[in-house]
Coordinates of C-alpha atoms and ligand atoms in Angstrom, one line a residue:
M5 CA 0.0 0.0 0.0
S6 CA 1.2 3.5 -0.8
A7 CA 2.2 5.8 2.1
I8 CA -0.1 8.5 3.3
V9 CA 1.1 11.8 2.2
F10 CA -0.2 15.2 3.4
Y11 CA 0.7 18.7 2.3
N12 CA 2.4 20.4 5.2
T13 CA 2.1 24.2 5.2
R14 CA 5.1 24.4 7.5
T15 CA 7.5 22.7 5.0
R16 CA 5.5 23.6 1.8
T17 CA 5.8 20.0 0.6
K18 CA 3.9 16.8 0.6
Q19 CA 5.3 14.6 3.3
D20 CA 4.8 11.0 4.4
F21 CA 2.5 11.0 7.4
A22 CA 3.5 9.1 10.5
P23 CA 2.1 10.0 13.9
L24 CA 4.2 10.7 17.0
Q25 CA 2.8 7.6 18.7
P26 CA 2.2 4.6 16.5
G27 CA -1.5 4.0 15.9
R28 CA -2.7 7.2 17.5
V29 CA -3.3 10.6 15.9
G30 CA -4.0 13.9 17.7
I31 CA -5.8 16.6 15.6
Y32 CA -6.5 20.1 16.7
T33 CA -8.9 22.2 14.6
C34 CA -9.6 25.9 15.1
G35 CA -13.3 26.1 15.7
P36 CA -15.9 28.9 15.5
T37 CA -15.9 32.3 17.1
V38 CA -19.4 32.0 18.5
Y39 CA -20.6 35.6 18.1
G40 CA -22.8 34.9 15.2
P41 CA -24.0 32.3 12.8
Q42 CA -21.3 30.4 10.8
H43 CA -21.4 30.5 7.1
I44 CA -20.8 27.7 4.6
G45 CA -17.2 28.8 4.2
N46 CA -16.6 28.2 7.9
L47 CA -18.3 24.9 7.5
R48 CA -15.8 24.0 4.8
S49 CA -13.1 24.1 7.4
Q50 CA -15.1 21.7 9.5
L51 CA -15.9 19.3 6.6
F52 CA -12.2 19.3 5.7
A53 CA -11.1 18.3 9.2
D54 CA -13.9 15.7 9.3
L55 CA -12.8 14.1 6.0
L56 CA -9.2 14.0 7.4
K57 CA -10.5 12.3 10.6
R58 CA -12.6 9.8 8.8
F59 CA -9.8 8.9 6.5
L60 CA -7.4 8.3 9.4
L61 CA -10.0 6.2 11.2
S62 CA -10.5 4.1 8.0
E63 CA -6.7 3.6 8.1
G64 CA -7.1 2.1 11.5
F65 CA -5.7 5.0 13.6
A66 CA -7.3 5.9 16.9
V67 CA -8.0 9.6 16.5
E68 CA -8.3 12.2 19.2
H69 CA -9.9 15.3 17.7
V70 CA -10.1 18.5 19.6
I71 CA -12.1 21.5 18.2
N72 CA -12.1 24.6 20.3
I73 CA -14.9 27.2 20.8
T74 CA -13.7 30.7 20.8
D75 CA -15.9 32.6 23.1
V76 CA -13.5 35.4 24.4
G77 CA -10.7 37.5 23.2
H78 CA -11.1 37.4 19.4
L79 CA -11.0 41.1 18.5
V80 CA -12.5 42.7 15.4
S81 CA -9.0 43.2 14.0
D82 CA -6.4 40.5 14.1
A83 CA -3.8 43.1 15.2
D84 CA -5.1 43.2 18.8
E85 CA -7.2 46.2 18.3
G86 CA -10.9 47.0 18.2
E87 CA -13.6 45.5 20.2
D88 CA -14.0 41.9 21.2
K89 CA -16.4 40.2 18.8
M90 CA -18.2 38.5 21.6
E91 CA -18.7 41.6 23.7
L92 CA -19.9 43.5 20.7
A93 CA -22.5 40.9 19.7
A94 CA -23.7 40.5 23.3
K95 CA -24.2 44.2 23.8
R96 CA -26.0 44.6 20.5
A97 CA -28.4 41.7 21.5
G98 CA -28.8 42.9 25.1
Q99 CA -27.7 39.4 26.3
S100 CA -24.9 38.0 28.3
A101 CA -21.8 36.8 26.5
A102 CA -22.6 33.3 27.8
E103 CA -26.0 33.4 26.2
I104 CA -24.6 34.5 22.9
A105 CA -21.9 31.9 23.0
D106 CA -24.4 29.1 23.9
K107 CA -26.8 30.1 21.2
Y108 CA -24.2 30.1 18.4
T109 CA -22.3 27.1 19.7
Q110 CA -25.5 25.1 19.6
M111 CA -26.2 26.3 16.0
W112 CA -22.7 25.4 15.0
R113 CA -23.1 21.9 16.5
E114 CA -26.4 21.4 14.7
D115 CA -24.8 22.5 11.4
R116 CA -22.0 20.0 11.8
A117 CA -24.4 17.2 12.7
R118 CA -26.6 18.0 9.6
V119 CA -23.6 17.6 7.3
N120 CA -22.6 14.4 9.2
C121 CA -19.4 15.5 10.9
L122 CA -18.3 13.1 13.5
E123 CA -18.4 14.5 17.1
P124 CA -15.0 15.7 18.2
E125 CA -13.5 13.9 21.2
R126 CA -13.1 17.3 22.9
N127 CA -14.9 20.6 22.3
P128 CA -13.3 23.0 24.9
R129 CA -14.4 26.6 25.4
A130 CA -11.8 29.3 25.8
S131 CA -13.6 30.9 28.6
E132 CA -13.5 27.7 30.6
H133 CA -9.7 27.4 30.3
I134 CA -8.6 30.8 31.6
A135 CA -6.4 29.2 34.3
E136 CA -4.5 27.2 31.7
Q137 CA -4.0 30.3 29.6
I138 CA -2.7 32.3 32.5
A139 CA -0.3 29.4 33.4
L140 CA 1.0 29.4 29.9
G141 CA 1.4 33.2 30.0
R142 CA 3.4 32.9 33.2
V143 CA 5.8 30.4 31.6
L144 CA 6.4 32.7 28.7
E145 CA 6.9 35.6 31.1
E146 CA 9.4 33.7 33.2
K147 CA 11.4 32.8 30.1
G148 CA 11.6 36.5 29.1
Y149 CA 9.5 36.5 26.0
L150 CA 6.9 39.1 27.2
Y151 CA 6.9 42.8 27.8
R152 CA 4.3 45.0 29.4
I153 CA 2.7 48.1 28.0
D154 CA -0.3 50.1 29.1
D155 CA -2.6 48.0 27.1
G156 CA -1.5 44.6 28.1
L157 CA 1.2 41.9 28.1
Y158 CA 2.8 41.3 24.7
F159 CA 4.9 38.6 23.1
D160 CA 8.2 40.0 21.6
V161 CA 8.5 38.2 18.3
S162 CA 12.1 39.3 17.9
K163 CA 12.9 36.8 20.6
F164 CA 11.7 33.8 18.6
D165 CA 14.0 33.0 15.7
H166 CA 11.5 31.0 13.8
Y167 CA 8.6 33.4 14.0
S168 CA 8.3 33.9 10.2
E169 CA 8.7 30.2 9.3
L170 CA 5.1 28.9 9.1
A171 CA 3.7 31.7 6.8
R172 CA 7.0 32.8 5.3
L173 CA 6.5 36.3 6.7
D174 CA 8.5 39.3 5.7
L175 CA 8.9 40.8 9.2
E176 CA 11.1 43.7 8.0
G177 CA 8.5 44.6 5.4
Q178 CA 5.8 44.6 8.1
R179 CA 7.7 47.1 10.1
D180 CA 7.8 49.5 7.1
V181 CA 4.1 49.4 6.8
Q182 CA 3.3 49.8 10.5
R183 CA -0.2 50.9 10.8
I184 CA -0.8 54.3 12.4
D185 CA -3.7 53.0 14.5
A186 CA -1.5 50.2 15.9
V187 CA -1.5 49.6 19.7
E188 CA 0.8 52.2 21.2
G189 CA 4.0 50.9 22.7
K190 CA 4.3 47.7 20.6
R191 CA 7.9 47.1 19.7
H192 CA 7.0 45.4 16.4
P193 CA 3.7 45.3 14.5
A194 CA 3.7 41.5 14.7
D195 CA 4.0 41.5 18.6
F196 CA 0.8 40.1 19.9
A197 CA -1.2 40.2 23.1
I198 CA -1.0 37.4 25.7
W199 CA -3.2 39.3 28.1
K200 CA -5.1 42.5 27.6
F201 CA -5.9 44.8 30.5
A202 CA -9.5 45.7 31.1
A203 CA -9.6 49.5 30.8
P204 CA -10.7 51.0 34.1
E205 CA -13.5 53.1 32.6
V206 CA -14.9 50.2 30.4
R207 CA -17.0 47.5 31.9
R208 CA -16.5 44.3 30.0
L209 CA -18.9 41.4 30.2
Q210 CA -16.0 38.9 30.4
E211 CA -12.9 39.7 32.5
W212 CA -10.8 37.8 34.9
D213 CA -8.1 38.4 37.6
S214 CA -4.6 37.5 36.6
P215 CA -1.1 38.0 38.1
W216 CA -0.8 41.0 35.7
G217 CA -4.1 42.6 36.5
R218 CA -7.8 42.3 35.6
G219 CA -8.4 41.6 31.9
F220 CA -8.8 38.8 29.3
P221 CA -6.5 36.6 27.3
G222 CA -5.3 37.3 23.8
W223 CA -7.1 35.2 21.2
H224 CA -4.1 33.1 20.2
L225 CA -3.3 31.9 23.7
E226 CA -6.4 29.6 24.0
C227 CA -5.3 27.3 21.2
S228 CA -1.8 26.7 22.6
A229 CA -3.2 26.2 26.1
M230 CA -6.1 23.9 25.2
S231 CA -4.2 21.8 22.6
S232 CA -1.5 21.1 25.1
R233 CA -4.0 20.2 27.8
Y234 CA -5.8 17.7 25.6
L235 CA -3.2 16.5 23.2
G236 CA 0.1 17.1 25.0
E237 CA 2.9 19.5 24.3
R238 CA 3.5 18.1 20.8
F239 CA 0.9 16.6 18.5
D240 CA 0.4 15.4 15.0
I241 CA -2.0 17.7 13.0
H242 CA -3.3 21.2 13.3
T243 CA -6.0 22.4 10.9
G244 CA -7.8 25.6 10.0
G245 CA -8.6 27.9 7.2
I246 CA -5.7 29.3 5.2
D247 CA -6.4 32.8 6.5
L248 CA -5.3 31.8 10.0
A249 CA -1.8 30.8 9.0
S250 CA -0.1 34.2 8.9
V251 CA -1.3 35.5 12.3
H252 CA -3.2 33.2 14.5
H253 CA -1.3 30.0 13.8
T254 CA 2.1 31.8 13.5
N255 CA 1.4 33.1 17.0
E256 CA 0.3 29.7 18.3
V257 CA 3.6 28.3 17.2
A258 CA 5.6 31.1 18.8
Q259 CA 3.8 30.6 22.2
S260 CA 4.0 26.8 22.2
E261 CA 7.6 26.3 20.9
C262 CA 8.9 28.9 23.3
A263 CA 6.9 27.7 26.3
Y264 CA 7.3 23.9 25.9
D265 CA 10.8 23.9 24.3
V266 CA 9.6 21.8 21.4
R267 CA 10.2 22.0 17.7
P268 CA 8.3 21.4 15.6
W269 CA 5.4 21.8 18.0
V270 CA 3.0 20.4 15.4
S271 CA 4.2 17.9 12.9
F272 CA 1.7 18.7 10.1
W273 CA -0.1 22.0 9.5
M274 CA -3.0 21.5 7.1
H275 CA -5.0 24.4 5.8
N276 CA -8.1 24.5 3.7
E277 CA -8.5 27.1 1.0
F278 CA -11.5 29.4 1.0
L279 CA -15.0 28.9 -0.3
D280 CA -16.0 32.1 -2.1
F281 CA -18.6 33.5 -4.4
G282 CA -16.5 33.6 -7.5
G283 CA -13.7 35.9 -6.5
E284 CA -15.8 37.7 -3.9
K285 CA -15.1 36.9 -0.3
M286 CA -17.9 35.6 1.9
S287 CA -18.1 38.3 4.5
K288 CA -20.6 39.6 7.0
S289 CA -19.7 43.2 6.2
K290 CA -20.6 42.6 2.5
G291 CA -23.8 40.9 3.5
N292 CA -23.2 38.1 1.1
V293 CA -23.0 35.4 3.7
T294 CA -24.8 32.0 3.1
A295 CA -25.5 29.8 6.1
L296 CA -26.4 26.1 5.9
S297 CA -29.9 27.1 7.2
D298 CA -30.3 29.3 4.0
L299 CA -29.6 26.2 1.8
V300 CA -32.1 24.2 3.8
E301 CA -34.7 26.9 3.4
Q302 CA -34.2 26.6 -0.3
G303 CA -35.0 22.9 0.0
R304 CA -31.4 21.7 -0.2
D305 CA -30.4 18.5 1.6
P306 CA -27.4 19.5 3.9
L307 CA -25.7 16.3 2.7
A308 CA -25.9 17.7 -0.8
F309 CA -23.7 20.5 0.5
R310 CA -21.3 17.8 1.8
Y311 CA -21.3 16.3 -1.7
F312 CA -20.6 19.8 -3.1
F313 CA -17.6 20.1 -0.7
L314 CA -16.2 16.8 -1.9
Q315 CA -16.1 18.0 -5.5
A316 CA -13.0 20.2 -4.8
H317 CA -9.7 19.4 -3.3
Y318 CA -9.4 21.1 0.1
R319 CA -6.4 23.2 -1.1
Q320 CA -8.3 24.5 -4.1
Q321 CA -10.4 27.6 -3.8
Q322 CA -14.0 26.5 -4.3
T323 CA -16.7 28.7 -5.8
F324 CA -20.2 28.6 -4.5
N325 CA -23.1 29.5 -6.7
P326 CA -26.7 28.2 -7.1
E327 CA -25.8 26.4 -10.4
A328 CA -23.0 24.5 -8.8
M329 CA -25.1 23.7 -5.7
E330 CA -27.9 22.5 -8.0
A331 CA -25.5 20.2 -9.9
A332 CA -24.2 18.8 -6.6
S333 CA -27.8 18.2 -5.4
R334 CA -28.6 16.3 -8.6
G335 CA -25.4 14.3 -8.3
Y336 CA -26.1 13.5 -4.7
R337 CA -29.7 12.5 -5.4
R338 CA -28.6 10.2 -8.2
L339 CA -26.1 8.5 -5.9
V340 CA -28.6 8.1 -3.1
A341 CA -31.2 6.6 -5.6
L342 CA -28.6 4.2 -7.0
V343 CA -27.4 3.0 -3.6
A344 CA -31.0 2.7 -2.3
E345 CA -31.7 0.2 -5.2
L346 CA -28.5 -1.7 -4.4
R347 CA -29.2 -1.9 -0.7
A348 CA -31.7 -4.7 -1.2
V349 CA -29.6 -7.1 -3.3
P350 CA -28.5 -10.2 -1.5
D351 CA -24.9 -10.6 -0.3
S352 CA -22.4 -12.2 -2.7
A353 CA -19.1 -10.4 -2.2
D354 CA -16.2 -11.1 -4.5
R355 CA -13.3 -9.6 -2.5
D356 CA -10.9 -10.0 -5.5
A357 CA -13.2 -8.0 -7.8
Q358 CA -13.5 -5.3 -5.2
A359 CA -9.9 -5.0 -4.3
P360 CA -8.6 -2.8 -7.1
H361 CA -11.4 -0.3 -6.6
R362 CA -10.8 -0.2 -2.8
E363 CA -7.1 0.5 -3.6
R364 CA -7.8 3.3 -6.1
F365 CA -10.2 4.9 -3.7
R366 CA -7.7 4.7 -0.8
A367 CA -4.8 5.9 -3.0
A368 CA -6.8 9.0 -3.9
L369 CA -7.3 10.0 -0.3
A370 CA -3.8 8.8 0.8
D371 CA -2.5 11.4 -1.7
D372 CA -3.3 14.5 0.4
L373 CA -7.0 13.8 0.6
N374 CA -7.8 14.1 -3.0
A375 CA -11.6 14.0 -2.7
P376 CA -12.5 14.8 -6.3
K377 CA -10.4 11.8 -7.4
A378 CA -12.1 9.6 -4.8
M379 CA -15.5 10.8 -6.1
A380 CA -14.4 9.7 -9.6
V381 CA -13.8 6.2 -8.2
V382 CA -17.3 6.3 -6.6
W383 CA -18.9 7.0 -9.9
D384 CA -16.8 4.5 -11.8
V385 CA -18.0 1.9 -9.3
A386 CA -21.6 3.1 -9.3
R387 CA -21.7 2.8 -13.1
S388 CA -19.6 -0.3 -13.5
D389 CA -20.9 -3.0 -15.8
S390 CA -18.3 -5.5 -14.7
L391 CA -18.9 -5.4 -10.9
S392 CA -21.9 -7.3 -9.5
P393 CA -24.6 -5.3 -7.8
A394 CA -23.6 -6.7 -4.4
D395 CA -20.0 -5.7 -5.0
R396 CA -21.0 -2.2 -6.1
R397 CA -23.2 -1.9 -3.0
D398 CA -20.4 -3.1 -0.6
L399 CA -17.8 -0.8 -2.2
L400 CA -20.0 2.3 -2.2
L401 CA -21.0 1.8 1.5
A402 CA -17.4 1.2 2.4
F403 CA -16.3 4.4 0.6
D404 CA -19.1 6.2 2.4
E405 CA -17.5 5.5 5.8
V406 CA -14.9 8.1 4.7
L407 CA -17.2 10.3 2.6
G408 CA -19.9 10.7 5.2
L409 CA -22.8 11.0 2.7
D410 CA -25.0 8.7 4.8
L411 CA -25.6 6.4 1.8
A412 CA -26.5 3.5 4.1
H413 CA -29.7 5.4 5.2
A414 CA -30.5 8.2 2.9
V415 CA -33.9 7.9 1.3
P416 CA -34.1 8.9 -2.4
A417 CA -36.2 11.9 -3.2
E418 CA -38.7 11.1 -6.0
E419 CA -37.9 12.9 -9.2
I420 CA -40.3 15.6 -10.3
S421 CA -43.4 14.0 -11.7
E422 CA -45.2 15.6 -14.6
S423 CA -48.3 13.7 -13.5
D424 CA -49.2 15.7 -10.4
P425 CA -51.2 18.6 -11.7
R426 CA -52.3 19.7 -8.2
I427 CA -48.7 20.2 -7.0
D428 CA -47.6 21.8 -10.2
A429 CA -50.5 24.2 -9.9
M430 CA -49.5 25.1 -6.3
L431 CA -46.0 25.7 -7.6
A432 CA -47.2 28.0 -10.3
E433 CA -49.3 29.9 -7.8
R434 CA -46.3 30.3 -5.5
Q435 CA -44.2 31.5 -8.5
A436 CA -46.9 34.1 -9.3
A437 CA -47.0 35.2 -5.6
R438 CA -43.2 35.7 -5.7
E439 CA -43.4 37.7 -8.9
R440 CA -45.8 40.1 -7.3
K441 CA -43.5 40.2 -4.2
D442 CA -46.1 38.5 -2.0
F443 CA -43.5 36.6 -0.1
A444 CA -45.7 35.7 2.7
G445 CA -48.1 34.1 0.3
A446 CA -45.3 32.2 -1.4
D447 CA -44.0 31.0 1.9
R448 CA -47.5 29.8 2.9
I449 CA -47.6 27.6 -0.2
R450 CA -44.1 26.3 0.5
D451 CA -45.2 25.4 4.1
E452 CA -48.3 23.7 2.8
L453 CA -46.2 21.5 0.5
A454 CA -43.6 21.0 3.2
A455 CA -46.4 19.6 5.5
E456 CA -47.0 17.0 2.8
G457 CA -43.3 16.1 2.7
I458 CA -42.7 18.0 -0.5
S459 CA -39.7 20.3 -0.8
I460 CA -39.3 23.0 -3.4
I461 CA -35.9 23.6 -5.0
D462 CA -35.4 26.8 -6.8
T463 CA -33.2 26.3 -9.8
P464 CA -32.1 28.7 -12.6
E465 CA -34.7 26.9 -14.8
G466 CA -37.4 27.7 -12.3
P467 CA -38.7 25.8 -9.2
R468 CA -38.7 22.0 -9.0
W469 CA -40.1 19.8 -6.4
S470 CA -39.4 16.5 -4.8
R471 CA -40.9 14.2 -2.2
E472 CA -38.7 13.6 0.8
Ligands
AMP514 P1 -14.1 32.0 12.7 O1 -15.4 31.6 13.2 O2 -14.1 33.3 11.9 O3 -13.0 32.0 13.7 O4 -13.7 30.9 11.5 C1 -13.8 29.5 11.7 C2 -13.0 28.8 10.7 O5 -13.5 29.0 9.3 C3 -11.5 29.2 10.6 O6 -10.7 28.0 10.4 C4 -11.4 30.0 9.3 O7 -10.2 29.9 8.7 C5 -12.5 29.3 8.4 N1 -13.0 30.1 7.3 C6 -13.5 31.4 7.4 N2 -14.0 31.8 6.2 C7 -13.8 30.7 5.4 C8 -14.2 30.5 4.0 N3 -14.8 31.5 3.2 N4 -13.9 29.3 3.4 C9 -13.2 28.4 4.1 N5 -12.9 28.5 5.4 C10 -13.2 29.7 6.0
ZN515 ZN1 -6.9 28.5 16.9

């Protein structure tokens, strides 16, 4: 069998994967900042980590997956300025930070469940690990990496020789473009907060006592503190979106390698590329954010979004648009319908006939998680004339352990039938309501159909319907 190779951001190469302890893999994934709903771009970072985990499980590893919940300290700007995202959201909603965090953590968990992500072994919250973060800050202070200014306690990046390694940063260049609104007293623009002091005149919702004074931890500290608590001072794989590499992950490395005297702290850094809207970033400020719940409202099956995700390699930028989503939905429905037919065929496995297909599927994923290539094997098997129905079924269900499309249970949606004039008439009525901007009327018809188990899918060619 071929070796497993993963692309490592740290070394900029594909490398053979071997865990620190034989048979066991520790993965840490940067989770959501729970100040608002997550969008499907954020969800891509979760689906990527889930594919990684499922693949490693299928290879026989025991996997310890830690995903954190950021519920304090993530400021509006990555450069330690601006308000804390959680504080801002809580004040706007007139709720406590804990209420906001609970609400969006719950939503995030539901989204993950709907796209069939396996539960992480640990899901720690930053606000519940303040003591660990302070302890880590103390170690860094004792070793002389920190300095104190009016605003807080800062990490001096000039004291860590490998600071620019992970993201190949140009630190001198950064100094030249120092922003005028940067925190006063910082020695270098890249220096980052370990602990921020609560300003005496501002009442924060979340603040704690520390040896340095009352305040709250810098955002990056939580991931170093919680990963070491649950995975040890060195571990195998750290994941996150590519946007995190240059600041957040770079600072995690600095804190951890300096505090624990380890190098490399993390063996493999794996980053997913962005999901965008064709060159345009998904961003709350632009108002072009799509959440999984929006897709569901449009009648999409969340697992069709997982199918969509699998069509691109995780290191490729992926473009989301209604046409691509529609194509993925169709592909997913066809696959579900096909497997549903095969589920009933009696067992008659021919392991030899199956073997080359299993090997091709595995080889695709062992080569830096090439999901599109693995999906091509899925369709080759699904359409194969040479494999028996029982072998096709066995293979597809085995592949699905890694793909997570729930093929063992998914119920096919009946294709649109021309022969139901009553439903077609309701659809036409809804369309007319929408055209005259009577959205309440249109929604009422959608709800009536939903009560009968019929979902409407709006496509570029007009609305279509299917029975659940
Ligand atoms: P946040 O809740 O902003 O802390 O982000 C959670 C995760 O989503 C991080 O790993 C981000 O890198 C990732 N992420 C944010 N936007 C996107 C996007 N458009 N596509 C893929 N991943 C993203
Ligand atoms: Zn993190």
